[in-house]
Amino acid sequence: MPNFCAAPNCTRKSTQSDLAFFRFPRDPERCRLWVENCRRADLEAKTSDQLNKHYRLCAKHFDPAMVCKTSPYRTVLKDTAIPTIFDLTSHLKNPHSRHRKRIKELTEEDIRRIKERRLASSIEQLHSKKDIEATEGQDAAEEEIKLSPEEKEFRDYLRSLFEIVFMLGKQNIPLETNVPEGLERDPSNFQALLEYRINAGDEALRRRFEATAVNVEYLSTAQQSQLLDVCEGTVREEILMEVRESRFFSLVTGDLVEFAGERHLPLFLRFVDQSNTLREEFLDFLPFEGDEASLVERLETQVTDGWGLRMEDCRGQAHVATGTFATKMKAVAVGLMGKYPMAMHTPCSTCALNIHLANSLPFPSVQVVMATLRKIGIFFKQSPSLQAELEKAISVYHQGNYEKATELKEACSSNWTVQHNVFELTVDLLESLLLCMDCIRDNENVKFPDAMTGVAYSIAETLADFEFVVTLVILKNALSFTRAFGKNLQGEALDVFFAANSLTAVLHSLNEVFDNIEVYHEFWFEEAVNLAGTMEIPVKVPRLFLRKHRSPDPGEIPPETYFKEYVTVPVIRGIIDEVDDIFSQSNLKALKCLSLVPAIMGQMKFNTSEENHADVYRKDLPNPDTLPAELHCWKIKWKHRSKEVRLPSTIHETLQLSDVKFFPNVNCFLKVLTTLPVLMLEDSGSSETSRKRLQTYLSDTPIKHRCKSLAVLHINSHVKHDLDVMVDKYCRLYPEDEPEPEPEISTVVI
């Protein structure tokens, strides 16, 4: 959305000019002087916070000496800048024109007060100008002395090094070469690129290294780490500046990543940038060590001390986790909410709800099913020939039902192990999967390498176990009650709104199953027995259970009773508890406020009650007292629109409206709401999210070649960076690396 200049008779806006636009200052006294100079009577009643949020002045109204360009991408004002250049007379040439920005008529008292202030300001500026002129010459001389030829050469050399580091990160080139141990190693990739640039004519590098021995590394490991740290920190700071400007954010974590034998937690932030676009950016990797309490403390320290953000402004958190790691991250989410209740724990939009619910169940049989599904998903991505083998097995097994075979082939063509209907699809594919794995394991035509046949053998052994079959069937039936609900959560804003209003019915169905668990389990167990029978899998109690309880008679406990007590009942209870946890009353109130989106209001015939749910974010609003009246005006605006006006259907479309700024509470509410991780990224401007770039990096880079800093640079290669800023930062952090000017040689005459 463009910024409009608030000065009278100024029609400039940010989309038509390269000029910088500046917010009104938060300091009440400076803000009063800005308003007084603007001569806008309608702005005098507004607070400095309101003016800071909603009004701007373009650079044309400031003395050029007050405007500083700190980098090619950033322009700032001096702390004492006051706007003094205004056109207050051109509107008089057309007295009948209508002006929204009316100019205040000054009284004699106003004129006297302004004259006194300007006189005092002129005297102060005169003295300060003399002081500045006196010090400027001294500073310039010192600067000339400070930047000796050696230091200028050193800065050019650093620029070249940073360019190489950024190329390594952007192109995902590891620092070290891939040479097996015991063989003669070539120079590292970093050194090879240095030599290439020197040979290509980089004078700064040539002068630096021309006297270096050819068998010596140009840069030590410590120096390389320093360069990487500076690059990584500079890129991260560019993102954090935008997060601070938006104020509200949500914290999202990914699945564990391994670096140098240690596990790390990927950290993402969701926020709405200055163009009112929702973004999810990758920030860093956090070491995953210690118990839940220490992890909560380190997460909090990273956000506050490391990034300079306030956890009080965190409005949501989501953790994509698997296995026992999921249980630990759930405890972390509870710990963060205990300290910061507004950081609501929600599912992540990138993970299907049923998969999230299954991952959250800390039962061994369930985790075996989930781990096997992940292994199957990775396995079939290795080669098209594996997918072709699966389709061949489907055709063999369903040779009498062409429509069913075609349907299954289409369903399992891409990423089927992470979709909302994965359990139903796996049950339908189970016989074909086992047949496919057996064929790959036999490897009659020697089409597959030993590594593939080994994985196929492992998967086949798991699929042919009755405990796996019965657990899969129970998950399929238990999670069928949340499947449609979860699918709507990954849909458009209207789908999410209806999902929030249908949660009561979902919980009612789950509780009904729990109350009648005997009946439901009987049907589910019978389905599992029939499926196992078609695959010739014996029905039995798990061997591990019998060994733990030292039961000599396998028939002492019937399989149906065992799986009811140890699988069905815990799974249903766990699903109910998890749904209650991630869809608390506060979460539901927030999601029901999606009715602020005009298309949803229209779908509900403008009979919505946003005010009943708005208290969840009332403290975040700029003018909470005027919220009821503003909501009424918002509803009337869309209810009585002209027929050719289309109702915006998403939060992103609504925030892009030019007149949404006249509804400051609605505008703020939607910005906070859209940061919740449960909502899909809308029109992010890029088909490739930071999460996908992370997955690409992990899949393309062997574990031994992974580097945290290069990973941050690769994932954030779209972020603008200024090499001069990096050079300055490096010189500040590591002044001992700078060259010292050569001492003058004095001659003695004898």
XYZ file of C-alpha atoms in Angstrom:
750
model
C 0.000 0.000 0.000
C 1.524 3.387 -0.931
C 2.445 6.029 1.641
C 0.839 9.475 1.110
C 2.470 12.684 2.284
C 0.511 14.390 5.071
C 1.771 17.902 4.220
C -0.807 20.382 2.882
C -0.808 20.901 -0.902
C 1.561 17.919 -1.318
C 0.261 15.096 -3.507
C 3.337 12.882 -3.510
C 3.036 9.194 -2.748
C 5.623 6.457 -2.479
C 4.582 4.619 -5.668
C 5.200 7.694 -7.842
C 8.503 8.829 -6.409
C 11.887 7.596 -5.265
C 11.667 9.966 -2.299
C 11.910 8.607 1.214
C 8.842 8.932 3.462
C 9.253 9.385 7.212
C 6.900 8.577 10.090
C 5.911 11.246 12.599
C 8.146 10.820 15.689
C 6.842 9.018 18.775
C 8.363 11.668 21.049
C 5.370 13.914 21.961
C 7.349 17.179 21.901
C 8.993 16.569 18.502
C 5.707 15.290 17.118
C 3.971 18.508 18.281
C 6.547 20.607 16.404
C 5.994 18.546 13.225
C 2.219 19.071 13.432
C 2.639 22.771 14.215
C 4.852 23.298 11.156
C 2.474 21.301 8.953
C -0.378 23.631 9.891
C -2.823 20.681 9.807
C -5.562 21.509 12.322
C -7.067 18.020 11.998
C -3.858 16.418 13.278
C -3.624 18.376 16.535
C -6.120 16.139 18.377
C -4.270 12.946 17.519
C -1.704 11.325 19.781
C 1.920 10.856 18.793
C 1.371 7.069 18.580
C -1.546 7.532 16.167
C 0.454 9.920 14.020
C 3.449 7.591 14.025
C 1.355 4.664 12.806
C -0.758 6.334 10.127
C 0.914 9.537 8.822
C 4.105 10.272 6.841
C 6.013 13.257 5.455
C 8.128 13.011 2.333
C 11.777 14.135 2.246
C 10.929 17.309 0.267
C 9.758 18.987 3.484
C 13.126 18.672 5.259
C 16.359 20.535 4.898
C 18.674 18.240 2.845
C 21.228 18.426 5.654
C 18.745 16.633 7.903
C 18.455 13.589 5.575
C 21.119 10.871 5.681
C 21.485 7.946 3.268
C 23.102 5.191 5.355
C 23.113 2.648 2.497
C 21.721 2.270 -1.036
C 18.575 0.815 0.511
C 18.077 2.919 3.651
C 17.473 6.632 4.231
C 17.048 8.090 7.739
C 16.530 11.461 9.409
C 18.786 13.009 11.993
C 17.404 12.799 15.511
C 16.762 16.571 15.653
C 15.139 16.896 12.199
C 12.088 19.160 12.001
C 10.124 19.715 8.740
C 10.401 23.351 7.628
C 9.647 23.400 3.878
C 5.929 23.643 3.073
C 3.654 25.071 0.393
C 0.940 26.939 2.324
C -0.390 29.218 -0.421
C -1.005 27.313 -3.683
C -4.507 26.295 -2.599
C -5.465 30.004 -2.543
C -5.329 30.112 -6.349
C -8.382 27.845 -6.438
C -10.462 28.750 -3.366
C -13.425 26.583 -4.431
C -11.443 23.337 -4.457
C -12.049 20.811 -1.697
C -9.022 20.026 0.460
C -8.996 17.114 2.888
C -5.712 18.398 4.351
C -7.041 21.762 5.576
C -4.493 24.416 6.603
C -4.922 25.913 10.041
C -5.436 29.688 10.253
C -2.933 31.116 12.758
C -3.958 33.509 15.533
C -1.715 36.349 16.721
C -0.748 34.265 19.755
C 0.243 31.360 17.459
C 2.356 33.679 15.312
C 4.100 35.169 18.372
C 4.858 31.730 19.813
C 6.218 30.425 16.481
C 8.438 33.481 16.070
C 9.890 33.040 19.549
C 10.540 29.353 18.942
C 12.121 30.017 15.525
C 14.335 32.741 16.976
C 15.545 30.432 19.735
C 16.030 27.656 17.195
C 17.977 29.965 14.852
C 20.357 31.025 17.628
C 20.854 27.384 18.649
C 21.430 26.306 15.030
C 23.924 29.157 14.521
C 26.002 28.012 17.478
C 25.727 24.361 16.509
C 26.644 25.187 12.893
C 29.838 26.857 14.041
C 30.660 23.864 16.212
C 29.923 21.486 13.333
C 32.059 23.474 10.895
C 34.884 23.464 13.395
C 34.675 19.736 13.959
C 33.962 18.768 10.340
C 37.378 19.936 9.205
C 38.972 18.078 12.074
C 36.908 14.909 11.336
C 37.765 15.091 7.640
C 41.429 15.400 8.465
C 41.166 12.525 10.924
C 39.322 10.460 8.302
C 42.076 11.060 5.815
C 44.605 10.070 8.433
C 42.506 7.107 9.531
C 42.056 5.617 6.066
C 45.623 5.088 5.060
C 46.406 3.471 1.700
C 46.959 0.168 3.486
C 43.548 0.371 5.133
C 41.783 1.316 1.893
C 43.447 -1.644 0.256
C 42.377 -3.828 3.188
C 38.720 -2.766 2.798
C 38.797 -3.569 -0.922
C 40.247 -6.938 -0.029
C 37.412 -7.563 2.461
C 34.794 -6.664 -0.153
C 36.215 -9.313 -2.459
C 36.168 -11.898 0.317
C 32.535 -11.134 1.178
C 31.543 -11.447 -2.472
C 33.086 -14.923 -2.538
C 31.350 -15.943 0.697
C 27.984 -14.822 -0.652
C 28.524 -16.743 -3.865
C 29.341 -19.870 -1.858
C 26.131 -19.466 0.112
C 23.881 -18.567 -2.799
C 25.096 -21.424 -5.005
C 25.275 -23.869 -2.065
C 28.972 -24.629 -2.578
C 30.548 -26.278 0.503
C 33.747 -24.848 1.914
C 35.621 -28.141 1.635
C 36.010 -30.403 -1.403
C 34.512 -33.874 -1.490
C 37.696 -35.967 -1.332
C 37.763 -39.345 0.446
C 40.117 -39.671 3.369
C 43.580 -40.990 2.524
C 43.752 -39.321 -0.886
C 45.671 -36.165 -1.686
C 43.363 -33.230 -1.121
C 42.899 -30.378 -3.555
C 42.621 -26.822 -2.236
C 39.313 -26.044 -0.525
C 36.497 -24.541 -2.600
C 37.048 -21.237 -0.827
C 40.732 -21.154 -1.749
C 39.985 -22.310 -5.311
C 37.575 -19.377 -5.762
C 40.168 -16.995 -4.348
C 42.705 -18.210 -6.904
C 40.136 -17.934 -9.692
C 39.382 -14.310 -8.826
C 43.063 -13.456 -8.569
C 43.675 -14.959 -12.009
C 40.617 -13.106 -13.328
C 42.168 -9.759 -12.369
C 41.050 -8.956 -8.812
C 43.855 -6.574 -7.859
C 42.881 -6.308 -4.183
C 43.261 -10.066 -3.726
C 46.376 -10.267 -5.897
C 48.238 -7.612 -3.910
C 47.230 -9.319 -0.671
C 48.296 -12.833 -1.600
C 51.060 -12.419 -4.182
C 53.733 -13.057 -1.556
C 51.934 -16.057 -0.021
C 53.409 -19.523 -0.490
C 51.471 -21.637 -2.963
C 51.108 -24.519 -0.515
C 49.655 -22.406 2.292
C 45.944 -21.723 2.902
C 45.145 -18.098 2.105
C 42.753 -17.803 5.044
C 42.721 -19.703 8.309
C 39.620 -21.507 9.532
C 39.147 -18.838 12.207
C 39.191 -16.042 9.616
C 36.697 -17.913 7.443
C 34.416 -18.296 10.480
C 34.648 -14.564 11.142
C 33.630 -13.740 7.569
C 30.722 -16.193 7.726
C 29.530 -14.803 11.066
C 29.512 -11.232 9.733
C 27.646 -12.214 6.549
C 25.109 -14.274 8.470
C 24.516 -11.552 11.059
C 24.105 -8.817 8.441
C 21.525 -10.789 6.452
C 19.628 -11.702 9.611
C 19.580 -8.075 10.733
C 17.990 -7.005 7.425
C 15.070 -9.359 8.151
C 14.847 -8.369 11.807
C 14.567 -4.664 10.928
C 11.387 -5.469 9.001
C 10.063 -7.603 11.860
C 10.629 -4.777 14.343
C 8.794 -2.339 12.088
C 5.795 -4.669 11.928
C 6.000 -5.311 15.720
C 3.829 -8.472 15.922
C 5.184 -11.867 14.875
C 4.782 -15.617 15.379
C 7.498 -18.178 16.085
C 7.622 -21.362 14.007
C 10.096 -24.224 14.402
C 10.877 -27.058 11.990
C 12.027 -30.648 12.336
C 15.504 -31.276 13.736
C 18.538 -30.713 11.501
C 21.993 -32.242 12.028
C 25.204 -30.178 11.823
C 28.581 -31.642 12.757
C 27.017 -34.444 14.776
C 24.756 -32.109 16.774
C 21.011 -31.586 16.409
C 19.629 -28.102 15.810
C 16.161 -26.578 15.704
C 15.339 -24.400 12.638
C 13.683 -21.116 13.662
C 11.286 -19.127 11.453
C 9.378 -15.885 12.036
C 6.016 -14.940 10.531
C 5.166 -11.257 10.199
C 3.409 -8.721 7.981
C 5.862 -6.406 6.225
C 5.398 -2.744 5.312
C 3.663 -3.695 2.043
C 1.061 -5.588 4.122
C 2.278 -8.944 2.817
C 2.519 -11.972 5.099
C 6.001 -13.485 5.108
C 7.687 -16.403 6.817
C 11.452 -15.995 6.976
C 14.164 -18.314 8.248
C 16.367 -16.813 10.969
C 18.689 -19.320 12.607
C 19.421 -22.789 13.991
C 19.133 -23.276 17.751
C 21.128 -26.117 19.415
C 18.645 -28.747 20.601
C 20.056 -29.836 23.932
C 18.990 -29.954 27.551
C 15.538 -30.450 29.024
C 12.322 -28.603 28.177
C 12.882 -25.792 30.687
C 16.372 -24.985 29.406
C 15.112 -25.084 25.811
C 12.339 -22.612 26.676
C 14.905 -20.317 28.286
C 17.264 -20.480 25.299
C 14.441 -19.837 22.839
C 13.354 -16.813 24.855
C 16.940 -15.533 25.113
C 17.468 -15.980 21.367
C 14.365 -13.945 20.495
C 14.938 -11.160 23.020
C 18.691 -10.777 23.503
C 19.833 -12.274 20.194
C 17.281 -10.680 17.869
C 16.161 -7.628 19.829
C 12.455 -8.550 19.747
C 9.888 -8.602 22.560
C 8.261 -11.932 23.399
C 5.263 -9.880 24.558
C 4.682 -9.154 20.840
C 4.674 -12.859 19.893
C 1.122 -13.804 18.904
C 1.525 -17.436 17.891
C 3.813 -20.448 17.929
C 3.840 -23.705 15.970
C 6.257 -26.608 16.136
C 6.605 -29.157 13.338
C 8.008 -32.177 15.160
C 8.160 -35.964 14.888
C 8.747 -38.875 17.268
C 9.806 -38.244 20.857
C 10.928 -34.793 19.729
C 7.206 -33.899 19.307
C 6.507 -34.559 22.994
C 9.407 -32.336 24.016
C 8.322 -29.485 21.727
C 4.775 -29.705 23.089
C 6.207 -29.125 26.575
C 8.220 -26.185 25.193
C 5.034 -24.665 23.733
C 3.269 -25.013 27.093
C 6.257 -23.385 28.833
C 6.260 -20.405 26.469
C 2.490 -19.933 26.835
C 2.887 -20.014 30.606
C 5.170 -16.979 30.366
C 3.497 -15.294 27.390
C -0.218 -16.249 27.143
C -0.676 -14.366 23.856
C 1.842 -16.670 22.106
C -0.944 -19.112 21.247
C 0.041 -22.666 20.364
C -1.483 -23.658 17.004
C -0.878 -26.258 14.290
C 1.353 -25.204 11.408
C -0.298 -24.610 8.031
C 2.492 -26.528 6.267
C 1.626 -29.784 8.073
C -1.680 -31.648 7.604
C -3.657 -31.697 10.864
C -4.030 -35.498 10.943
C -0.269 -35.932 10.582
C 0.288 -33.387 13.350
C -2.147 -35.243 15.625
C -0.524 -38.618 14.919
C 2.994 -37.208 15.500
C 1.860 -35.839 18.868
C 0.839 -39.297 20.157
C 3.768 -40.619 22.262
C 2.956 -44.313 21.768
C 5.581 -46.672 20.270
C 3.232 -48.402 17.813
C 1.982 -45.044 16.487
C 5.522 -43.687 16.130
C 6.549 -46.829 14.210
C 3.716 -46.157 11.738
C 4.718 -42.491 11.333
C 8.425 -43.305 10.948
C 7.606 -45.940 8.336
C 5.459 -43.504 6.357
C 8.309 -40.975 6.355
C 10.736 -43.693 5.238
C 8.370 -44.733 2.417
C 8.016 -41.116 1.267
C 11.810 -40.661 1.086
C 12.301 -44.083 -0.509
C 10.106 -43.483 -3.561
C 11.679 -40.074 -4.207
C 15.072 -41.672 -4.897
C 14.326 -42.937 -8.393
C 11.457 -42.939 -10.935
C 12.012 -46.676 -11.325
C 10.836 -47.210 -7.730
C 7.621 -45.314 -8.402
C 7.147 -47.355 -11.584
C 7.561 -50.551 -9.540
C 4.830 -49.394 -7.141
C 2.450 -48.628 -10.017
C 3.199 -52.063 -11.465
C 2.318 -53.671 -8.113
C -0.947 -51.687 -7.989
C -1.864 -52.924 -11.474
C -1.132 -56.529 -10.467
C -3.123 -56.395 -7.269
C -6.100 -54.516 -8.768
C -6.040 -56.102 -12.208
C -9.793 -56.735 -12.033
C -10.638 -53.154 -11.071
C -9.115 -50.687 -13.540
C -10.816 -47.612 -12.028
C -9.514 -48.380 -8.527
C -5.994 -48.987 -9.863
C -6.020 -45.699 -11.790
C -7.285 -43.817 -8.736
C -4.531 -45.224 -6.510
C -1.806 -44.506 -9.076
C -2.895 -40.868 -9.319
C -3.159 -40.543 -5.539
C 0.363 -41.829 -4.857
C 2.062 -39.935 -7.673
C 3.405 -37.127 -5.475
C 3.915 -36.513 -1.738
C 1.034 -38.760 -0.690
C 2.688 -39.581 2.654
C 2.210 -36.001 3.933
C -1.399 -35.390 2.872
C -4.467 -35.241 5.086
C -5.815 -38.607 3.810
C -2.513 -40.488 4.165
C -3.910 -43.165 6.509
C -6.866 -44.039 4.266
C -4.577 -44.148 1.253
C -1.987 -46.306 3.043
C -4.648 -48.858 4.036
C -5.787 -49.044 0.393
C -2.180 -49.372 -0.809
C -0.905 -51.732 1.873
C -1.081 -54.968 -0.155
C 0.437 -53.247 -3.199
C 3.193 -51.703 -1.066
C 4.153 -55.055 0.425
C 4.179 -56.666 -3.039
C 6.318 -53.787 -4.382
C 8.844 -54.065 -1.517
C 9.102 -57.828 -1.981
C 9.814 -57.398 -5.693
C 12.491 -54.770 -5.036
C 14.027 -56.927 -2.317
C 14.152 -59.978 -4.623
C 15.737 -57.798 -7.343
C 15.521 -60.547 -9.963
C 16.730 -58.350 -12.838
C 19.364 -56.640 -10.678
C 17.812 -53.243 -11.382
C 18.294 -51.817 -7.911
C 21.467 -51.272 -5.885
C 22.029 -53.069 -2.603
C 21.202 -49.949 -0.562
C 17.697 -49.798 -2.064
C 17.039 -53.496 -1.579
C 18.150 -53.183 2.045
C 15.675 -50.358 2.712
C 12.929 -52.300 0.881
C 13.598 -55.306 3.121
C 13.323 -53.145 6.256
C 10.035 -51.579 5.103
C 8.580 -54.960 4.086
C 9.346 -56.435 7.516
C 7.480 -53.570 9.183
C 4.481 -53.741 6.824
C 4.128 -57.492 7.432
C 3.782 -57.036 11.211
C 0.234 -57.257 12.642
C 0.923 -54.512 15.207
C 1.653 -52.114 12.325
C -1.520 -53.183 10.478
C -3.870 -52.790 13.433
C -2.331 -49.453 14.499
C -2.665 -48.117 10.947
C -6.337 -49.153 10.787
C -7.071 -47.585 14.183
C -5.392 -44.310 13.129
C -7.349 -44.300 9.877
C -10.698 -44.653 11.635
C -9.948 -42.445 14.645
C -8.622 -39.575 12.522
C -11.473 -39.820 10.009
C -13.442 -37.508 12.333
C -10.833 -34.740 11.967
C -9.988 -35.243 8.281
C -12.510 -32.770 6.795
C -11.832 -30.321 9.630
C -8.077 -30.455 8.968
C -8.530 -30.092 5.223
C -10.555 -26.904 5.762
C -7.780 -25.514 7.994
C -5.434 -25.698 5.005
C -7.948 -23.958 2.751
C -8.985 -20.357 2.104
C -10.040 -17.922 4.840
C -13.699 -18.903 4.396
C -12.844 -22.603 4.898
C -10.856 -21.820 8.058
C -13.750 -19.733 9.416
C -16.226 -22.576 8.945
C -13.703 -25.032 10.417
C -13.451 -22.918 13.584
C -17.231 -22.995 13.915
C -17.381 -26.775 13.379
C -14.882 -27.761 16.069
C -17.607 -28.396 18.647
C -19.164 -31.035 16.386
C -15.745 -32.666 15.825
C -15.072 -32.934 19.563
C -18.598 -34.255 20.137
C -17.982 -37.059 17.621
C -14.627 -37.969 19.199
C -16.117 -38.049 22.695
C -18.962 -40.230 21.441
C -16.381 -42.696 20.098
C -14.594 -42.681 23.450
C -17.838 -43.311 25.340
C -18.635 -46.283 23.071
C -15.073 -47.523 22.616
C -16.032 -51.198 22.953
C -18.297 -51.092 19.903
C -15.976 -49.002 17.727
C -12.910 -51.065 18.606
C -14.682 -54.292 17.706
C -15.374 -53.029 14.178
C -11.883 -51.569 13.744
C -10.146 -54.699 14.993
C -12.217 -56.863 12.662
C -11.153 -54.654 9.723
C -7.499 -55.064 10.720
C -7.837 -58.837 11.038
C -9.426 -59.085 7.575
C -6.689 -56.930 6.047
C -3.977 -59.010 7.725
C -5.649 -62.171 6.478
C -5.426 -61.058 2.833
C -1.688 -60.453 3.362
C -1.182 -63.751 5.258
C -0.044 -61.932 8.400
C -0.693 -63.843 11.662
C -2.818 -62.108 14.310
C -0.863 -62.017 17.562
C 0.159 -59.923 20.535
C 3.540 -58.177 20.033
C 6.493 -60.282 21.109
C 8.025 -57.377 23.056
C 4.947 -57.160 25.299
C 5.060 -60.892 26.072
C 8.762 -60.735 26.864
C 8.363 -57.739 29.181
C 5.560 -59.425 31.101
C 7.296 -62.830 30.929
C 4.142 -64.544 29.805
C 4.845 -68.118 28.636
C 1.408 -68.495 27.059
C 0.795 -66.174 24.042
C -2.949 -66.842 24.371
C -3.081 -65.551 27.944
C -4.213 -62.098 26.732
C -6.385 -61.969 23.569
C -5.025 -59.691 20.804
C -8.325 -57.789 20.628
C -8.155 -56.913 24.321
C -4.477 -55.985 24.141
C -4.868 -53.589 21.206
C -7.947 -51.977 22.749
C -6.129 -51.205 26.001
C -2.744 -50.279 24.543
C -3.653 -48.663 21.208
C -7.314 -47.745 20.634
C -8.108 -46.162 24.000
C -4.817 -44.163 24.297
C -5.062 -42.988 20.662
C -8.627 -41.647 21.013
C -7.842 -40.004 24.369
C -4.635 -38.488 22.989
C -6.388 -37.061 19.913
C -9.086 -35.432 22.059
C -6.512 -33.891 24.407
C -4.364 -32.569 21.543
C -7.347 -31.018 19.736
C -8.435 -29.360 22.987
C -4.908 -28.037 23.511
C -4.215 -26.543 20.068
C -7.749 -25.176 19.634
C -8.313 -23.425 22.945
C -11.038 -20.843 23.424
C -8.587 -18.037 22.658
C -7.538 -19.740 19.411
C -11.153 -20.211 18.341
C -12.029 -16.598 19.156
C -9.134 -15.433 17.001
C -10.125 -17.660 14.055
C -13.771 -16.598 14.283
C -12.600 -13.006 13.773
C -11.876 -14.016 10.166
C -15.421 -12.743 9.647
C -13.741 -9.324 9.275
C -12.793 -10.462 5.756
C -15.497 -8.915 3.519
C -16.213 -12.111 1.514
C -16.910 -14.016 4.747
C -19.178 -11.195 5.948
C -21.072 -11.450 2.678
C -21.312 -15.250 2.941
C -22.845 -14.810 6.409
C -25.318 -12.187 5.047
C -23.487 -9.545 7.146
C -24.916 -11.148 10.265
C -21.615 -11.612 12.108
C -20.551 -10.799 15.657
C -16.877 -9.860 15.498
C -17.111 -7.674 18.601
C -17.901 -10.723 20.772
C -14.558 -12.295 19.820
C -12.411 -9.154 19.417
C -11.388 -8.987 23.079
C -8.628 -11.523 22.371
C -6.541 -8.787 20.668
C -8.130 -5.683 22.221
C -4.894 -4.584 23.907
C -3.122 -4.570 20.534
C -5.550 -2.144 18.889
C -4.651 1.556 18.449
C -8.135 2.785 19.482
C -9.967 -0.013 21.324
C -12.671 2.377 22.623
C -13.866 3.129 19.099
C -13.889 -0.524 18.003
C -17.696 -1.062 18.121
C -18.373 2.012 15.984
C -15.565 1.132 13.583
C -16.832 -2.439 13.144
C -20.285 -1.088 12.393
C -18.894 1.289 9.750
C -16.783 -1.536 8.266
C -19.853 -3.730 7.913
C -21.969 -0.937 6.427
C -19.217 -0.103 3.924
C -19.343 -3.586 2.389
C -23.046 -4.222 2.843
C -23.997 -1.141 0.813
C -21.245 -1.345 -1.792
C -22.023 -0.936 -5.482
C -22.769 -4.124 -7.431
C -19.564 -4.018 -9.468
C -17.349 -4.045 -6.341
C -16.040 -7.542 -5.571
C -15.696 -8.584 -1.943
C -12.053 -9.371 -0.997
C -11.851 -13.054 -0.053
C -8.530 -13.175 1.845
C -6.769 -11.171 4.547
C -4.040 -10.277 2.042
C -6.558 -8.795 -0.428
C -8.253 -6.885 2.386
C -4.994 -5.380 3.666
C -4.100 -4.233 0.136
C -7.195 -1.997 -0.033
C -6.302 1.674 -0.177
C -8.970 2.714 2.336
C -8.328 0.067 4.996
C -6.087 2.602 6.767
C -9.217 4.588 7.626
C -10.217 1.618 9.794
C -7.122 1.451 12.041
C -8.543 -1.143 14.447
C -9.630 -3.482 11.643
C -6.295 -2.983 9.895
C -4.321 -3.831 13.053
C -6.597 -6.761 13.893
C -6.133 -8.375 10.493
C -2.353 -7.898 10.600
C -2.109 -9.645 13.959
C -4.541 -12.389 12.944
C -2.763 -13.281 9.710
C 0.515 -13.991 11.545
C -1.024 -17.055 13.247
C 0.860 -20.112 11.943
C -2.374 -22.056 11.402
C -3.288 -19.801 8.448
C -1.848 -20.480 5.008
C 0.653 -18.077 3.475
C -1.388 -15.961 1.052
C 0.169 -14.394 -2.038
C 3.605 -14.395 -0.482
C 5.050 -13.097 -3.759
C 7.235 -16.153 -4.207
C 6.347 -19.730 -5.032
C 9.357 -20.874 -3.027
C 9.065 -20.327 0.714
C 11.957 -20.301 3.138
C 10.812 -23.694 4.438
C 11.105 -25.200 0.944
C 14.534 -23.631 0.487
C 15.626 -25.219 3.774
C 14.403 -28.632 2.614
C 16.232 -28.166 -0.697
C 19.446 -27.315 1.131
C 19.167 -30.366 3.400
C 18.399 -32.766 0.556
C 21.185 -31.408 -1.687
C 23.916 -31.163 0.954
C 25.539 -34.196 2.636
C 25.657 -33.946 6.419
C 29.477 -33.704 6.511
C 29.398 -30.670 4.170
C 26.675 -28.750 5.983
C 27.576 -25.359 7.441
C 25.096 -23.353 9.519
C 26.224 -19.958 8.260
C 26.226 -21.009 4.595
C 22.777 -22.562 5.127
C 21.461 -19.230 6.442
C 22.939 -17.406 3.434
C 21.547 -19.962 0.963
C 18.028 -19.953 2.415
C 18.018 -16.128 2.573
C 19.732 -15.488 -0.765
C 16.758 -13.280 -1.718
C 17.528 -10.794 1.094
C 19.297 -7.596 0.026
C 22.774 -7.075 1.438
C 25.270 -4.217 1.482
C 28.940 -5.214 1.241
C 30.090 -1.879 2.693
C 28.017 -2.507 5.808
C 29.688 -5.904 6.175
C 33.158 -4.412 5.754
C 32.432 -1.786 8.432
C 31.037 -4.417 10.777
C 34.038 -6.684 10.274
C 36.464 -3.822 10.986
C 34.588 -2.990 14.192
C 34.442 -6.584 15.417
C 37.973 -7.620 14.463
C 40.153 -4.482 14.594
C 43.250 -6.609 15.250
C 43.075 -7.902 11.659
C 43.467 -4.438 10.152
C 46.916 -3.578 8.819
C 48.936 -0.968 10.623
C 50.564 1.835 8.596
C 54.236 1.291 8.022
C 56.449 3.352 10.376
C 58.403 6.164 8.874
C 62.122 5.401 8.400
C 64.270 8.160 9.883
C 67.803 8.753 8.645
C 70.641 9.866 10.876
C 73.385 12.079 9.427
C 76.759 11.458 10.987
